[in-house]
Short mmCIF file of C-alpha atoms in Angstrom, two decimals:
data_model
loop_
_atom_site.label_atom_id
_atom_site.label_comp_id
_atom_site.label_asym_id
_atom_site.label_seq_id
_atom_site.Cartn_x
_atom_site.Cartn_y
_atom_site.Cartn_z
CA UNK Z 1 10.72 16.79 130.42
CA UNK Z 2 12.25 16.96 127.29
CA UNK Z 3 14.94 19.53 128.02
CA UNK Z 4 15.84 18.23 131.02
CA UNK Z 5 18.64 15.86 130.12
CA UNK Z 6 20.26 18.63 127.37
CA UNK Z 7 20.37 21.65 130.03
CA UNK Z 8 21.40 19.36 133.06
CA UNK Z 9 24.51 18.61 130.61
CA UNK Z 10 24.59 21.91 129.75
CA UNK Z 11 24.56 23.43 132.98
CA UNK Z 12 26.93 20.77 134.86
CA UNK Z 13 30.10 22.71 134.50
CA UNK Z 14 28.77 25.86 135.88
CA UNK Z 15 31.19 26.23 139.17
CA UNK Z 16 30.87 29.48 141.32
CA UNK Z 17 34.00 31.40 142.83
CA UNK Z 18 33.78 32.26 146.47
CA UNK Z 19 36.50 34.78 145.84
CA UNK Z 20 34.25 37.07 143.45
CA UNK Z 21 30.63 38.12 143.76
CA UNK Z 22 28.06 35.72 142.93
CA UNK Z 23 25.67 37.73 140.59
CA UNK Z 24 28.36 38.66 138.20
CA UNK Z 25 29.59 35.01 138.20
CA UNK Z 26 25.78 33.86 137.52
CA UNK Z 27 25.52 36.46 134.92
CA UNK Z 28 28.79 36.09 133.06
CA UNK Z 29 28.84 32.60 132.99
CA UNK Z 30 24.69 32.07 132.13
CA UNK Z 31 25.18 34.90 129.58
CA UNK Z 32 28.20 33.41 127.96
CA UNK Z 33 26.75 29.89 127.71
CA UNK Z 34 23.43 31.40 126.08
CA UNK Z 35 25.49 33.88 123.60
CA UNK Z 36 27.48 30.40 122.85
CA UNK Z 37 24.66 28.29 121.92
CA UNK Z 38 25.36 26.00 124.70
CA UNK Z 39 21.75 26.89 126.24
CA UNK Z 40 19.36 26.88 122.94
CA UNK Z 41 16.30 29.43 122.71
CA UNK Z 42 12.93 28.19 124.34
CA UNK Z 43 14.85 25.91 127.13
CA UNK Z 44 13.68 26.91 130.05
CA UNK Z 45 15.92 27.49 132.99
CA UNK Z 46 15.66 25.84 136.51
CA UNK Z 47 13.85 27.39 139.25
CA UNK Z 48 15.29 30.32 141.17
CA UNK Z 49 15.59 27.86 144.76
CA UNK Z 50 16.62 24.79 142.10
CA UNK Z 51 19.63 27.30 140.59
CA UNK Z 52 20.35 28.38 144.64
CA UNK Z 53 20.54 24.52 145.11
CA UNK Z 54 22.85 24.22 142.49
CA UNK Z 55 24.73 26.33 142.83
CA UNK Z 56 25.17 26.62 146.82
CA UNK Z 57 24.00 30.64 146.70
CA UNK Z 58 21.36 32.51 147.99
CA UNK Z 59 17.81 32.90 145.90
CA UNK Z 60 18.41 36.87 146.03
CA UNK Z 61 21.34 36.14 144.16
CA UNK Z 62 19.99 34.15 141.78
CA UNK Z 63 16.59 36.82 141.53
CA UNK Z 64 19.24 39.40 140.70
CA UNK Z 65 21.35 37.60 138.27
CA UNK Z 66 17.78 36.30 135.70
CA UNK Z 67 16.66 39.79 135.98
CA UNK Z 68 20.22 41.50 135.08
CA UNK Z 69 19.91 38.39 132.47
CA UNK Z 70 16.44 39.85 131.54
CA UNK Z 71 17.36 43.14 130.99
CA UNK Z 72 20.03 42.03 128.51
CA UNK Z 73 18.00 40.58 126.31
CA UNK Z 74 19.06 37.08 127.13
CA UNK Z 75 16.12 35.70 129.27
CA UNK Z 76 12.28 36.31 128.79
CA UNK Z 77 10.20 35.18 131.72
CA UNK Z 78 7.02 34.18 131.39
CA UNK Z 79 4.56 34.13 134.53
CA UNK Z 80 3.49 31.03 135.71
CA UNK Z 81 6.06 28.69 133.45
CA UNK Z 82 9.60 30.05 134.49
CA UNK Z 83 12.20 31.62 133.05
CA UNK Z 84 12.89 31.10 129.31
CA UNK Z 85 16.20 31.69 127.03
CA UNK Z 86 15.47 34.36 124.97
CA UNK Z 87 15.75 34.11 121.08
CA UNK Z 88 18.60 35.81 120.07
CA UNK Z 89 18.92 37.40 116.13
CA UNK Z 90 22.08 36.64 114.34
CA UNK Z 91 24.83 39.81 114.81
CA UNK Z 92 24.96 42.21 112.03
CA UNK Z 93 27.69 41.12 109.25
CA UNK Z 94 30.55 43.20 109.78
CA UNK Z 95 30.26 43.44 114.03
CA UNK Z 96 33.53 41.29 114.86
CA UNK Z 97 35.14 40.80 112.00
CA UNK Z 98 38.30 39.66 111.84
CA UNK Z 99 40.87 42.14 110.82
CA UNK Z 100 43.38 39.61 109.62
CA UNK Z 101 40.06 38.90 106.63
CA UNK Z 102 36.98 41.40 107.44
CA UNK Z 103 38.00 44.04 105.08
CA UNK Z 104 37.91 42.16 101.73
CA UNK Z 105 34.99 40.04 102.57
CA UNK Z 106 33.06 42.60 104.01
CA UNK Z 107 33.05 44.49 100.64
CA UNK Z 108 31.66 41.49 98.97
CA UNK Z 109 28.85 40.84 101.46
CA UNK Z 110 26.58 42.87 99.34
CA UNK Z 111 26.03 39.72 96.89
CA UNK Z 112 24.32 37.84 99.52
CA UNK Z 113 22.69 37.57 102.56
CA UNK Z 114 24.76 38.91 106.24
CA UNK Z 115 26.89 36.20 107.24
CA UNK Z 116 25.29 34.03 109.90
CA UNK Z 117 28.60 32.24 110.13
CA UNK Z 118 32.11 33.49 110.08
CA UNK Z 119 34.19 30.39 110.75
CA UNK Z 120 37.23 31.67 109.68
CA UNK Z 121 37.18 34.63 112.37
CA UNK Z 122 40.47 35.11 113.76
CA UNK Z 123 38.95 35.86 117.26
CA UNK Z 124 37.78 33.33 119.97
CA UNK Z 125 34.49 33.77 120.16
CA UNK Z 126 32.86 36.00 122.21
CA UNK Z 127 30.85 33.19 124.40
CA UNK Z 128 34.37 32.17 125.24
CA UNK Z 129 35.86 35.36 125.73
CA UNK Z 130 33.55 36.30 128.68
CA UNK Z 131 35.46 33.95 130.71
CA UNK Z 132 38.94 35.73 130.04
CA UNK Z 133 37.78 38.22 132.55
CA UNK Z 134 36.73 37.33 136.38
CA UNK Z 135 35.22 39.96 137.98
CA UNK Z 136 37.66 40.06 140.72
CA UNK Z 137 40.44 41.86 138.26
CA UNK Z 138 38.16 43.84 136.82
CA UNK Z 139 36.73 45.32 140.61
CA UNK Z 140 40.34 45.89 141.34
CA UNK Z 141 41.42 48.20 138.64
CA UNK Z 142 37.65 49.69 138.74
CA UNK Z 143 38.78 51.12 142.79
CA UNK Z 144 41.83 52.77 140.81
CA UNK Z 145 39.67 54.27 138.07
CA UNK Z 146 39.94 58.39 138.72
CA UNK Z 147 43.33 57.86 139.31
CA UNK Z 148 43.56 56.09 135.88
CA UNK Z 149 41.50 57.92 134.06
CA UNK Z 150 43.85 61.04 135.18
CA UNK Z 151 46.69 59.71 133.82
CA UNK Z 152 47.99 60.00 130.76
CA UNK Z 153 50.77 57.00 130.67
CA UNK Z 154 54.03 56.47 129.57
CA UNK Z 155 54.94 55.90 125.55
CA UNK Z 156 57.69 52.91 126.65
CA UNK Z 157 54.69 51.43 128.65
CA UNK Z 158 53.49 50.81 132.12
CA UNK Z 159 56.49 49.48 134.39
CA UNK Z 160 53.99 47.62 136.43
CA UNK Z 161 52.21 45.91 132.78
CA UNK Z 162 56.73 45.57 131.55
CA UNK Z 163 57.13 44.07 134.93
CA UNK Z 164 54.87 41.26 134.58
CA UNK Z 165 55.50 40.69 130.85
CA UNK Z 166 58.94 40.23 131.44
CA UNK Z 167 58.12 37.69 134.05
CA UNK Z 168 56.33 35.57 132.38
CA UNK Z 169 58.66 35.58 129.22
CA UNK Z 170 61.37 34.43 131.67
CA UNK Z 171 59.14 31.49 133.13
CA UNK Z 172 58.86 30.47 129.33
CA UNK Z 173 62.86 30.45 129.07
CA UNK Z 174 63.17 34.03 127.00
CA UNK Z 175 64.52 36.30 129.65
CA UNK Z 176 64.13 39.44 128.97
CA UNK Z 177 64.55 43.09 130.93
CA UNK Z 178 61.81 45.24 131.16
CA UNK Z 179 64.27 48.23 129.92
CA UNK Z 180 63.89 46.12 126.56
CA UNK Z 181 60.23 45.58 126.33
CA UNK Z 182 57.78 48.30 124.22
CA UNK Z 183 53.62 47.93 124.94
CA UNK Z 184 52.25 48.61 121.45
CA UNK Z 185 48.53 49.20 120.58
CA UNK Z 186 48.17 45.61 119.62
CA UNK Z 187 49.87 43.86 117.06
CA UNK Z 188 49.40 45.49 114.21
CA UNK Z 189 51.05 49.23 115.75
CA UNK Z 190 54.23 46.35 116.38
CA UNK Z 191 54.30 45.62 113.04
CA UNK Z 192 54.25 49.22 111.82
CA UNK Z 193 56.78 50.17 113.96
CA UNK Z 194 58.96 47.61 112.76
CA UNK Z 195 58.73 48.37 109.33
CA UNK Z 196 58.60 52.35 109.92
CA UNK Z 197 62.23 51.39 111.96
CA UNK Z 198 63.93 49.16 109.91
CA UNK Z 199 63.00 48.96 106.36
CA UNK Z 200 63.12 51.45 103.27
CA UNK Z 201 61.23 51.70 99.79
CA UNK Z 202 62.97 49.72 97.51
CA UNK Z 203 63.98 47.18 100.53
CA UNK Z 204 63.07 43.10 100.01
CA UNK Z 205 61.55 41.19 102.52
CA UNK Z 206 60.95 37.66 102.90
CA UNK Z 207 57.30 36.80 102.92
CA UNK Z 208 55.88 33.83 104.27
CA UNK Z 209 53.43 32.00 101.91
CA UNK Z 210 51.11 31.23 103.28
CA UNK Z 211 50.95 34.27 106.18
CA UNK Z 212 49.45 37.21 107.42
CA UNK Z 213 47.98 39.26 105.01
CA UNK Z 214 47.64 42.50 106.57
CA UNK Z 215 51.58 42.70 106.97
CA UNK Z 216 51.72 41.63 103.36
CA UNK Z 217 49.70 45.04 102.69
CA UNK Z 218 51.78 46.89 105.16
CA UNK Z 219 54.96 46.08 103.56
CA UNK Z 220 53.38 47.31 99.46
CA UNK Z 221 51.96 50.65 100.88
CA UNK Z 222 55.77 51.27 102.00
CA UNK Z 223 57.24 50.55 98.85
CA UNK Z 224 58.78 46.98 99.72
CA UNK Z 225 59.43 44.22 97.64
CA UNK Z 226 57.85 40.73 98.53
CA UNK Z 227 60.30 37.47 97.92
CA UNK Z 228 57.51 34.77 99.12
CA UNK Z 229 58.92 32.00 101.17
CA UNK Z 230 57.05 28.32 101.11
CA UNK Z 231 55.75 27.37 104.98
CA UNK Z 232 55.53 23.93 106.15
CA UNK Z 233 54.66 22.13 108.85
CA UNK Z 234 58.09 22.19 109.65
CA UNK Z 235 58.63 25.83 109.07
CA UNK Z 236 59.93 27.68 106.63
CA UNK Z 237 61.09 25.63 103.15
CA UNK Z 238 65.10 26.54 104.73
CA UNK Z 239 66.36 26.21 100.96
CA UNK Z 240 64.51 28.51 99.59
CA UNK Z 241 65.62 30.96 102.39
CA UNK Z 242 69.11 30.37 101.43
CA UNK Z 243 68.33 30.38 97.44
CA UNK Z 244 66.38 34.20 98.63
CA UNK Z 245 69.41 35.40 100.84
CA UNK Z 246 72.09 35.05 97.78
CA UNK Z 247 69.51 36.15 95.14
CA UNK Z 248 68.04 39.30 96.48
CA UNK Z 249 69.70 40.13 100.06
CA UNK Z 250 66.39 40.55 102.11
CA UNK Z 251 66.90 42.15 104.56
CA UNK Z 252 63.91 41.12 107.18
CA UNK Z 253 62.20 37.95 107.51
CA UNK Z 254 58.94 38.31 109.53
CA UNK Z 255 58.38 34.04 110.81
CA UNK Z 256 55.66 32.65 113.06
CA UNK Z 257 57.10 30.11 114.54
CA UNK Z 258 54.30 29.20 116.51
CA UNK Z 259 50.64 28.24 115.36
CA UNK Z 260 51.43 29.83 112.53
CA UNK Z 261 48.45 32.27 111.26
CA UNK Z 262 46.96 30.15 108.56
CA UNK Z 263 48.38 27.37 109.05
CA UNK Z 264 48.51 26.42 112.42
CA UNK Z 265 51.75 24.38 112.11
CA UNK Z 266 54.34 24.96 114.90
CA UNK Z 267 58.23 25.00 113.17
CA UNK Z 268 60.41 22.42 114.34
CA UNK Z 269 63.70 23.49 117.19
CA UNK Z 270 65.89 21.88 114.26
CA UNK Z 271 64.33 24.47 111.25
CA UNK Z 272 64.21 27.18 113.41
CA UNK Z 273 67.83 26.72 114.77
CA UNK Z 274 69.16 26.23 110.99
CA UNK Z 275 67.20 29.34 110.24
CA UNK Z 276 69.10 31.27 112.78
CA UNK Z 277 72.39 29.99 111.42
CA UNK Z 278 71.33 31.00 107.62
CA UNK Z 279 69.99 35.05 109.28
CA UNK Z 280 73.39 35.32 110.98
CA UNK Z 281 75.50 34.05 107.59
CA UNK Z 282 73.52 36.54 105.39
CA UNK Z 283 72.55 39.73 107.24
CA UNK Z 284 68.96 38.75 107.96
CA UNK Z 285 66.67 40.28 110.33
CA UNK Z 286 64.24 37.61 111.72
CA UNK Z 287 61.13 39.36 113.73
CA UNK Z 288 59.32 36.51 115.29
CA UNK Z 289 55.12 37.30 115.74
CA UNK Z 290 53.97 35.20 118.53
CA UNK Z 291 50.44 35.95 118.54
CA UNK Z 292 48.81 32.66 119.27
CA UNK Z 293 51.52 31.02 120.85
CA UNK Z 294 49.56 31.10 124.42
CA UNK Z 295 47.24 28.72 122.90
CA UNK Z 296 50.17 26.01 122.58
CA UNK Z 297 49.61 23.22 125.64
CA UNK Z 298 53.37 21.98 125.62
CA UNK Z 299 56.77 23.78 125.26
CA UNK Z 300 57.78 24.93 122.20
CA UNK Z 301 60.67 26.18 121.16
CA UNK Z 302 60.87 29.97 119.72
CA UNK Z 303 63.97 31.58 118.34
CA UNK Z 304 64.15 33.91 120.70
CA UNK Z 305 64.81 31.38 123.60
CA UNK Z 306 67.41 29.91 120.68
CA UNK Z 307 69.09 33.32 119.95
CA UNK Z 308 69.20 34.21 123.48
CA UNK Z 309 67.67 37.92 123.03
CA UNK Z 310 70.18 38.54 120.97
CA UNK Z 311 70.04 39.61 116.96
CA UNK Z 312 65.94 39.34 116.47
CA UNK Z 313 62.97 41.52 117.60
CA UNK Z 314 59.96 39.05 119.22
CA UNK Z 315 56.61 40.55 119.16
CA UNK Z 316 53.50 39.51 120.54
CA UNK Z 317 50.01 40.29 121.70
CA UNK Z 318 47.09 39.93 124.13
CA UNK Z 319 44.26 40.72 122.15
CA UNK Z 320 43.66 37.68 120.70
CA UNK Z 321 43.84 35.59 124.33
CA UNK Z 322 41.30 38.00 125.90
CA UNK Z 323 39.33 39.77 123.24
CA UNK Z 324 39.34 42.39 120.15
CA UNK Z 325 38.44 45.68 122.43
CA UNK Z 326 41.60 44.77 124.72
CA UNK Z 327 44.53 45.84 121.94
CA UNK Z 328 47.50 45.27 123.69
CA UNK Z 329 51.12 43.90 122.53
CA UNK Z 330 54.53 44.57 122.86
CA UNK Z 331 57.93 44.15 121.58
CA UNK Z 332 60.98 42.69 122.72
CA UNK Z 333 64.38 43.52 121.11
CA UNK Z 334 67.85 44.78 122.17
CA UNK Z 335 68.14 48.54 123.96
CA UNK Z 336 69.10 50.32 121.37
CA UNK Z 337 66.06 48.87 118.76
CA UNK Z 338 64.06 49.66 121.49
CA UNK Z 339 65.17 52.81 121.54
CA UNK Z 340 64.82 53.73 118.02
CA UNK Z 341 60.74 51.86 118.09
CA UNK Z 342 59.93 54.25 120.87
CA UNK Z 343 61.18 57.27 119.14
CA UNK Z 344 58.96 56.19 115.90
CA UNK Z 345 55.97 55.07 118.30
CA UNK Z 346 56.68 58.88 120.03
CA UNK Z 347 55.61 60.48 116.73
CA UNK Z 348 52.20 58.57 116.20
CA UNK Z 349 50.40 57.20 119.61
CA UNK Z 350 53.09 58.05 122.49
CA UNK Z 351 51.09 55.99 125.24
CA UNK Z 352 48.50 53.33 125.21
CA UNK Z 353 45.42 54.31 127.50
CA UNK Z 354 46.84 53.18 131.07
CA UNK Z 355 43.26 51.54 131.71
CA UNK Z 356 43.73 49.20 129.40
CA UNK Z 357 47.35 48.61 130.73
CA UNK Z 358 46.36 48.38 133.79
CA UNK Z 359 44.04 45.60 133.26
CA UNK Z 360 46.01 43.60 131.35
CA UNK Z 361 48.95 43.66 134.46
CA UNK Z 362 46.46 42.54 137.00
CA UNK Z 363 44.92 39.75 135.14
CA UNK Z 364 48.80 38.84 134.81
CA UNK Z 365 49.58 39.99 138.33
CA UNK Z 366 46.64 37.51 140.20
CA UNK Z 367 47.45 34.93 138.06
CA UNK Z 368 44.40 34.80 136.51
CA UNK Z 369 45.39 34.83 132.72
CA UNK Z 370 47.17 31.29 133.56
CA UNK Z 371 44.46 30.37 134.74
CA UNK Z 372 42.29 31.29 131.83
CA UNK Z 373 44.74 29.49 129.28
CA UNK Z 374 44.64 26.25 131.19
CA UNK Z 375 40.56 26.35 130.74
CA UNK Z 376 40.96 27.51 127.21
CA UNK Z 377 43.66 24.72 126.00
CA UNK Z 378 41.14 21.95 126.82
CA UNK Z 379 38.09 23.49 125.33
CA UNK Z 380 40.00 24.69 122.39
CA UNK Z 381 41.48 21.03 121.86
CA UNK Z 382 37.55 19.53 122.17
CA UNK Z 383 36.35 21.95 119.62
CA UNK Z 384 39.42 21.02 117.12
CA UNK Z 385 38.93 17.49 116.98
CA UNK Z 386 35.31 17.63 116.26
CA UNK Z 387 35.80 19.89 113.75
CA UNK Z 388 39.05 18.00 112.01
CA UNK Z 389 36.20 15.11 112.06
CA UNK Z 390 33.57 17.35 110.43
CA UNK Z 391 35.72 18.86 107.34
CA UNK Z 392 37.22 15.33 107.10
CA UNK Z 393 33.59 13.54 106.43
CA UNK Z 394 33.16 16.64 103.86
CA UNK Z 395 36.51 15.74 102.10
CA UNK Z 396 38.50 18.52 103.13
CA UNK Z 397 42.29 17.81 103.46
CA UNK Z 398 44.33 18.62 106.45
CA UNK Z 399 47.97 18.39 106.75
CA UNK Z 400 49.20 18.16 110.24
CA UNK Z 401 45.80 18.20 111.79
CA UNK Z 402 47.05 16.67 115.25
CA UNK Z 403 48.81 20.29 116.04
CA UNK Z 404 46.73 22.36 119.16
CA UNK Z 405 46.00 25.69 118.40
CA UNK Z 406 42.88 27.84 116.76
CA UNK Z 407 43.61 27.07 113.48
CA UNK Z 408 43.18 24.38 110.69
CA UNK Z 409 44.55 24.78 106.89
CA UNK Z 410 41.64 22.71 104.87
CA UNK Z 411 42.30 22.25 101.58
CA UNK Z 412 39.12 21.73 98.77
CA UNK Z 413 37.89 18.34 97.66
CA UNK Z 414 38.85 17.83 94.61
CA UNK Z 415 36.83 18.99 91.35
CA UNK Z 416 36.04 22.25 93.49
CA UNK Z 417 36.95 25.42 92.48
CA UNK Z 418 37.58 27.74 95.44
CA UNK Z 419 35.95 30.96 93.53
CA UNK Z 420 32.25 28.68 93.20
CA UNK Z 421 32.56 27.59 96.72
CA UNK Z 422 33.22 31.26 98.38
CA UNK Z 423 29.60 32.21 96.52
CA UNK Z 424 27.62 29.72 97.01
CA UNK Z 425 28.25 29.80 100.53
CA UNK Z 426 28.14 32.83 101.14
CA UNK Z 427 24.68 32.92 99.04
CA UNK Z 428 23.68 30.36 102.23
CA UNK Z 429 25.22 33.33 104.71
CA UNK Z 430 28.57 31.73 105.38
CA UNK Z 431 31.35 33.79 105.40
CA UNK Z 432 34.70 31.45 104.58
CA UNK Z 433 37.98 32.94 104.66
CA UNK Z 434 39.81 31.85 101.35
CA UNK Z 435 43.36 30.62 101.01
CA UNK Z 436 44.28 33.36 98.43
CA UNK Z 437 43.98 36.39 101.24
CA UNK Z 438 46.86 34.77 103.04
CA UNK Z 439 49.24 34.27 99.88
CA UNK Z 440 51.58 37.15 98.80
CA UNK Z 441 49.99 39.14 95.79
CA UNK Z 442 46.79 36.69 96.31
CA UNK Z 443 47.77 34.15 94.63
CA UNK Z 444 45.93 31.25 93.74
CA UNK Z 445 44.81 28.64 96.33
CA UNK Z 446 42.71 25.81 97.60
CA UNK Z 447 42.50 25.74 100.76
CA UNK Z 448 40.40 27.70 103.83
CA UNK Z 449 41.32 28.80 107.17
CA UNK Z 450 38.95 27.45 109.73
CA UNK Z 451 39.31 28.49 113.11
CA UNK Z 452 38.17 25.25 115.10
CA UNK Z 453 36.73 27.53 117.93
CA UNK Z 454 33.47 28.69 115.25
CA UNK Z 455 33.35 26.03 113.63
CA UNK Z 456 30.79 23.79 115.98
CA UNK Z 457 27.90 24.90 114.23
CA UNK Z 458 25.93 21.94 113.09
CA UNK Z 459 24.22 23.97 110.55
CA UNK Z 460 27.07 25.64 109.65
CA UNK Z 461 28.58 22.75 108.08
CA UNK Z 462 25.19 22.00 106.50
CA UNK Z 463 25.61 25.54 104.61
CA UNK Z 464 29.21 24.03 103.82
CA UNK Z 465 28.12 20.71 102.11
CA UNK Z 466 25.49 22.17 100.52
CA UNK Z 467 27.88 24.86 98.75
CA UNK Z 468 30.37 22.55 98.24
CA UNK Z 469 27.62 20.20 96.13
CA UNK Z 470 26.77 23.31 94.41
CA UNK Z 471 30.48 24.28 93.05
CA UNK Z 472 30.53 20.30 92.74
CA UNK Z 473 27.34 20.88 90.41
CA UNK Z 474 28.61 23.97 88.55
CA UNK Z 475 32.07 21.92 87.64
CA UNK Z 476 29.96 18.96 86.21
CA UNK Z 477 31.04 16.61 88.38
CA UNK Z 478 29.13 14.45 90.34
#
């Protein structure tokens, strides 16, 4: 009787569809919740006719969904006691790491044990990720798979996939024509075409510090100069932007101006307006990433809704919303940038695969990826505060820690030094991601991204305070 109380809580949001087939539902949704450590190893499940009950489906159903369940590897049954959550072994290291941190950490891995915990991943995880997908959309583009599989797509993109991207960036008050939109092979083949477009060696560029590393990379390997730029919850420090644009004429600022990858901070209409005022004066490019933006519950306010399409290229993706093996994004500019990106994209990758196009337009086409954010905001939010309350009790400092989003900026308790705490927890198999991977040139910082979706771990915090004791220890103090 023990478990009964934990799984009846754990099971009490489990909801079928009638629109989609029931064993996939049971399976998708059981599998997730077992994968996400909502149902722990050894509970056992109810009944076959109790699950029917509970679920209003038939027992077949339910026979078919434990076995598929079974054959997984998530379920063991044992006759004569029921059906039993399997114990699952932690994931090798480096399977889902994040790209925006997984290649430096990996290669220092090898002075520990694999990472158990990787709570600065820059991926929902995959628990949650399950859900992005109903099996509906999936059936639909699976009755169209010779046809897709035949094809071998379009470099500007699928019209069908521009269609419905362009509708939804007018329903968020960025119109946009679908003659102006580019699908890219996620973010990153954005970024390159950007740079590969509208920069040359010996160029300067504006660098956000803190900000996203991998275009920091990008932008050496092509022989650009780095000016770093402070970020603040506000946005970008405006006067050093100024001080930048008189000092060494950059000539592209790249600005995430919403949940902002480390930080999380969203930039304020007033910064971001003042911004556009100081790229027009000076010659400035502004490219705006939007990557997490679709985790933002409210309205707020990009430049390109400010600049009205006009003097910026916005870029975005969908990989992040609805998982790593879905790279997807695209870029919106003016006709003839678009023009010159698709001639650049033309000489590496001409088309994406028009399978994964095509799922990405239906799951915008039903409606369904709406859908799937307004489940997601909630959960996300749930999972933030309790884990703002968790580095707070360890003495972490967060600025701004009331903004939504996946992300929280934590800065060290005092007396420990970042170096000591990276080791010793990742001697106790937790992977952090460290504050100096997001600064330009690595410079020196305390602070950590957490991303508040893996970061619900009970023990994983316990690995946290114990390393932080330890670097606490090594410093003499305490």
């Amino acid at each position: 009787m023990s478990d009964t109380l934990p799984l009846a809580h754990s099971l009490a949001t489990l909801r079928l569809d009638r629109d989609e087939p029931v064993v996939e539902q049971i399976v998708e949704k059981l599998g997730g919740m077992i994968r996400g450590g909502a149902l722990a190893a050894g509970v056992r499940l109810p009944s076959v006719r109790a699950m029917a009950g509970r679920l209003g489906c038939s027992v077949h159903s339910v026979v078919e969904a434990y076995d598929r369940l079974g054959a997984m590897g998530l379920v063991a049954p044992r006759p004569g006691a029921g059906t039993f959550v399997a114990t699952i072994g932690p994931q090798p290291a480096g399977r889902g790491a994040d790209p925006d941190v997984g290649d430096e950490a990996v290669s220092l891995r090898g002075s520990g044990p694999p990472a158990l915990w990787k709570p600065g991943n820059g991926y929902l995880p995959e628990g949650w990720l399950r859900e992005a997908w109903p099996a509906a959309v999936l059936h639909r583009v699976q009755r169209r798979m010779p046809e897709l599989l035949a094809c071998d797509g379009t470099a500007r993109g699928d019209g069908a996939l521009r269609e419905q991207i362009a509708v939804r960036l007018a329903g968020m008050a960025m119109p946009v024509s679908p003659d102006c939109l580019l699908t890219t092979l996620g973010g990153t083949q954005a970024l390159d075409l950007v740079i590969r477009t509208q920069l040359q060696p010996g160029d300067t560029v504006l660098a956000e510090d803190p900000g996203y590393f991998k275009f920091y990379t990008m932008l050496e390997r092509a022989g650009v100069r780095l000016h770093p730029v402070p970020w603040t919850p506000e946005g970008p420090d405006l006067e050093a932007v100024e001080q930048a644009c008189r000092a060494v004429r950059p000539k592209l600022f790249l600005v995430q101006s919403v949940l902002h990858n480390p930080t999380g901070w969203t930039a304020s209409a007033a910064t971001l307006h003042r911004l556009l005022l100081i790229a027009e004066r000076h010659g400035l490019l502004l490219v705006e990433d939007d990557t997490y933006a679709d985790l933002h519950p409210g309205h707020p306010v990009r430049l390109l809704q400010l600049a009205g399409g006009r003097g910026l290229i916005y870029l975005s993706s969908f990989t992040k919303m609805v998982g790593p093996a879905t790279r997807l994004g695209f870029i919106a500019a003016e006709r003839p940038i678009i023009e010159a990106l698709l001639q650049a994209k033309l000489l590496s990758a001409p088309a994406l695969p028009p399978l994964m196009e095509a799922l990405v337009a239906e799951l915008l086409a039903s409606g369904r990826y709406r859908r799937w954010l307004d489940r997601l905001r909630p959960k996300l939010a749930a999972a933030r505060a309790q884990a703002v309350v968790r580095l707070t009790a360890l003495g972490f400092g967060l600025a701004a820690e009331g903004e939504p989003g996946l992300f929280l900026w934590a800065g060290l308790p005092p007396g420990c030094d970042p170096e000591a705490v990276y080791q010793a927890a990742l001697d106790r198999g937790l992977l952090l991601a460290r504050g100096s991977l997001f600064r330009p040139e690595r410079g020196e910082s305390r602070h950590l991204r957490f991303n508040a979706a893996r970061s619900s771990e009970p023990r994983m915090f316990e690995a946290l305070e114990a390393a932080l004791r330890m670097a606490g220890r090594n410093a003499g103090i305490g």
